[in-house]
């Protein structure tokens, strides 16, 4: 399985500000995804991070609010822009590895609180 | 559209006993995968087991087994010999091959193991 790290692990931010979350994988992976888990809820896919091109967003999520970068096969960032208390969630990146087929592994998550 | 249903919000199980977590899904795609994840209170998502739609055998991983009934569109997780450390939230998820295995998650089931 891939070893995935995320930074920061948690943060408390003021409304109106932005936070960039980093996701680092210890090996090259084909697919990287970003999910959001609102308090007491299940996970919802935000977008697929595409290497070298614009991310593919799911319905209800837009690039202006959640810009994503993926400069190479092991790293991606998600920015939560112009935050409001409704953005308080756990943000998780996941990867699908070439060697293990369709198994998907998640990073430890970033717990964001917006005040 | 794909939908994952977990009807059990919470379950209690006695230590050393087995527990079955229900999951049904709905898709018209012939090629898909079913996943189970464990989420302890720390928030990380731990991959447990994967079942492909074309797999003839039910998947097993240690104390975890997946009871896959394709015609009924169910993919129940069985945890045998429960341990106190199994207390967590468990999520069922599905990804379709035609959609790069982007995951849709069920609402989750909280399992509490009693000593």
XYZ file of C-alpha atoms in Angstrom:
230
model
C 0.000 0.000 0.000
C 1.044 3.621 -0.501
C 2.103 5.817 2.408
C 0.254 9.110 2.265
C 0.877 12.199 4.340
C -1.156 15.370 4.625
C -0.246 18.770 5.956
C -1.527 20.342 8.115
C -3.198 17.674 10.213
C -5.557 20.279 11.626
C -6.081 24.007 11.585
C -8.389 26.679 12.907
C -8.961 29.511 10.460
C -10.824 32.780 10.329
C -13.686 33.191 7.916
C -12.718 34.850 4.657
C -9.216 33.403 4.631
C -7.815 30.520 2.579
C -5.985 27.342 3.535
C -3.858 25.123 1.335
C -3.686 21.423 2.196
C -0.848 19.292 0.914
C -0.957 15.597 0.039
C 2.295 13.686 -0.469
C 2.595 10.045 -1.546
C 5.705 7.897 -1.197
C 5.359 6.436 -4.683
C 3.987 7.398 -8.056
C 0.249 6.885 -8.314
C -2.157 7.083 -11.188
C -5.143 8.692 -9.538
C -5.418 11.227 -6.746
C -8.707 12.376 -5.309
C -9.877 14.912 -2.759
C -12.828 14.219 -0.465
C -14.682 16.241 2.128
C -16.314 14.866 5.254
C -18.562 17.324 7.014
C -19.215 16.774 10.732
C -21.193 13.586 11.361
C -21.483 12.919 7.639
C -20.102 10.539 5.085
C -17.431 11.351 2.524
C -18.136 13.319 -0.632
C -15.796 13.523 -3.597
C -14.667 17.046 -4.400
C -12.489 16.443 -7.429
C -9.941 14.314 -9.210
C -6.476 15.847 -9.268
C -5.019 15.422 -12.736
C -1.292 15.562 -13.242
C -0.340 18.447 -15.473
C -3.872 19.584 -16.198
C -6.914 21.102 -14.543
C -8.708 19.071 -11.913
C -12.050 17.433 -12.666
C -14.698 18.691 -10.242
C -17.819 16.922 -9.078
C -21.225 18.517 -9.128
C -21.507 21.181 -6.470
C -17.798 21.956 -6.305
C -16.067 24.681 -8.309
C -12.498 25.597 -9.053
C -12.780 29.107 -7.630
C -13.676 27.704 -4.226
C -11.447 24.611 -4.255
C -8.453 25.152 -6.548
C -6.354 22.013 -6.905
C -2.862 21.471 -8.218
C -1.002 18.304 -9.093
C 2.448 19.124 -10.430
C 3.683 15.509 -10.435
C 2.626 11.929 -9.716
C 3.314 12.076 -5.973
C 2.013 15.461 -4.818
C -1.198 17.481 -4.840
C -2.648 20.488 -3.053
C -6.207 21.526 -2.293
C -6.984 25.115 -1.361
C -10.152 26.007 0.486
C -10.788 29.623 -0.471
C -12.732 32.399 1.182
C -13.700 30.093 4.008
C -16.948 30.150 5.928
C -17.988 28.063 8.954
C -19.748 25.677 6.553
C -16.321 24.654 5.263
C -15.463 23.132 8.619
C -14.783 19.511 7.681
C -12.196 16.820 7.411
C -10.481 16.973 4.027
C -8.920 13.749 2.811
C -6.833 12.884 -0.185
C -6.854 9.394 -1.591
C -4.779 7.576 -4.158
C -5.243 4.613 -6.405
C -1.978 2.820 -6.946
C -0.811 1.190 -10.105
C 0.611 -1.859 -8.372
C -2.406 -2.726 -6.253
C -5.078 -2.196 -8.850
C -8.279 -0.718 -7.693
C -7.639 -0.418 -4.004
C -7.767 3.149 -2.804
C -5.858 4.444 0.148
C -6.521 7.578 2.119
C -4.279 10.081 3.782
C -4.742 10.812 7.487
C -6.957 13.822 6.743
C -6.889 17.514 7.591
C -9.361 18.623 10.236
C -10.399 22.188 9.452
C -12.390 24.446 11.730
C -13.510 27.834 10.462
C -14.541 30.435 13.024
C -26.130 7.514 -10.748
C -24.887 5.165 -8.085
C -26.219 4.831 -4.607
C -24.898 3.076 -1.544
C -27.206 2.241 1.341
C -26.174 1.318 4.854
C -29.299 0.889 6.936
C -27.698 0.301 10.328
C -26.676 3.592 11.961
C -25.160 1.828 14.953
C -24.479 -1.659 16.238
C -23.260 -3.216 19.459
C -21.328 -6.465 19.491
C -19.814 -8.503 22.267
C -16.081 -9.028 22.219
C -15.046 -12.223 20.373
C -18.357 -12.459 18.553
C -18.965 -11.865 14.848
C -20.865 -8.909 13.429
C -22.354 -8.332 9.988
C -22.639 -4.849 8.520
C -25.152 -4.440 5.735
C -24.524 -2.639 2.457
C -26.629 -2.521 -0.671
C -25.800 -0.679 -3.830
C -27.407 0.359 -7.039
C -25.673 0.653 -10.396
C -26.302 -0.324 -13.980
C -22.598 -0.440 -14.743
C -21.399 -4.062 -15.181
C -17.857 -3.330 -13.979
C -17.499 -1.936 -10.493
C -15.771 -2.449 -7.196
C -17.030 -2.484 -3.645
C -14.899 -1.246 -0.782
C -15.109 -1.222 2.978
C -13.267 1.290 5.128
C -12.876 1.709 8.860
C -12.754 5.159 10.388
C -11.710 5.312 14.055
C -12.301 8.428 16.108
C -8.934 9.761 14.920
C -10.537 10.340 11.516
C -8.234 8.327 9.276
C -9.792 6.061 6.670
C -8.400 2.543 6.808
C -8.888 0.316 3.769
C -10.249 -3.087 4.810
C -11.360 -5.085 1.818
C -12.210 -4.899 -1.872
C -14.548 -6.958 -4.065
C -14.667 -6.668 -7.825
C -17.937 -7.198 -9.637
C -16.454 -10.008 -11.701
C -14.777 -11.777 -8.806
C -16.194 -15.268 -8.364
C -15.036 -15.711 -4.809
C -15.980 -13.603 -1.832
C -13.075 -11.456 -0.681
C -11.405 -12.173 2.650
C -8.717 -10.283 4.558
C -7.862 -11.731 7.930
C -10.880 -11.293 10.194
C -12.784 -9.422 7.489
C -14.842 -11.093 4.835
C -17.223 -9.688 2.292
C -20.473 -11.507 1.608
C -21.049 -10.522 -2.017
C -24.465 -11.304 -3.452
C -24.425 -9.780 -6.902
C -28.019 -10.536 -7.871
C -29.248 -8.892 -4.692
C -26.719 -6.060 -5.056
C -25.469 -6.499 -1.553
C -21.944 -6.483 -0.160
C -22.100 -7.118 3.549
C -18.977 -6.977 5.699
C -18.458 -9.678 8.298
C -16.031 -9.036 11.131
C -15.223 -12.214 12.994
C -13.902 -12.488 16.552
C -14.544 -8.819 17.341
C -11.940 -6.929 19.326
C -12.248 -3.732 21.338
C -10.124 -2.014 18.718
C -12.792 -2.713 16.114
C -14.970 0.010 17.623
C -15.210 2.590 14.842
C -17.327 3.879 11.984
C -17.464 1.590 8.962
C -18.169 2.838 5.469
C -19.201 0.905 2.398
C -18.227 2.478 -0.919
C -18.523 1.729 -4.592
C -16.514 2.795 -7.607
C -17.238 2.161 -11.250
C -14.514 1.268 -13.693
C -16.051 3.602 -16.274
C -15.708 6.440 -13.786
C -12.090 5.800 -12.765
C -13.295 4.181 -9.578
C -14.288 7.471 -7.989
C -15.908 6.379 -4.756
C -19.458 6.947 -3.586
C -19.913 6.252 0.090
C -22.749 5.012 2.223
C -23.802 6.823 5.372
C -21.744 4.544 7.576
C -22.373 2.229 10.528
C -20.947 2.830 13.976
C -19.763 -0.360 15.646
C -19.211 -0.508 19.380
C -17.524 -3.593 20.779
C -18.375 -4.402 24.390
C -16.008 -6.244 26.711
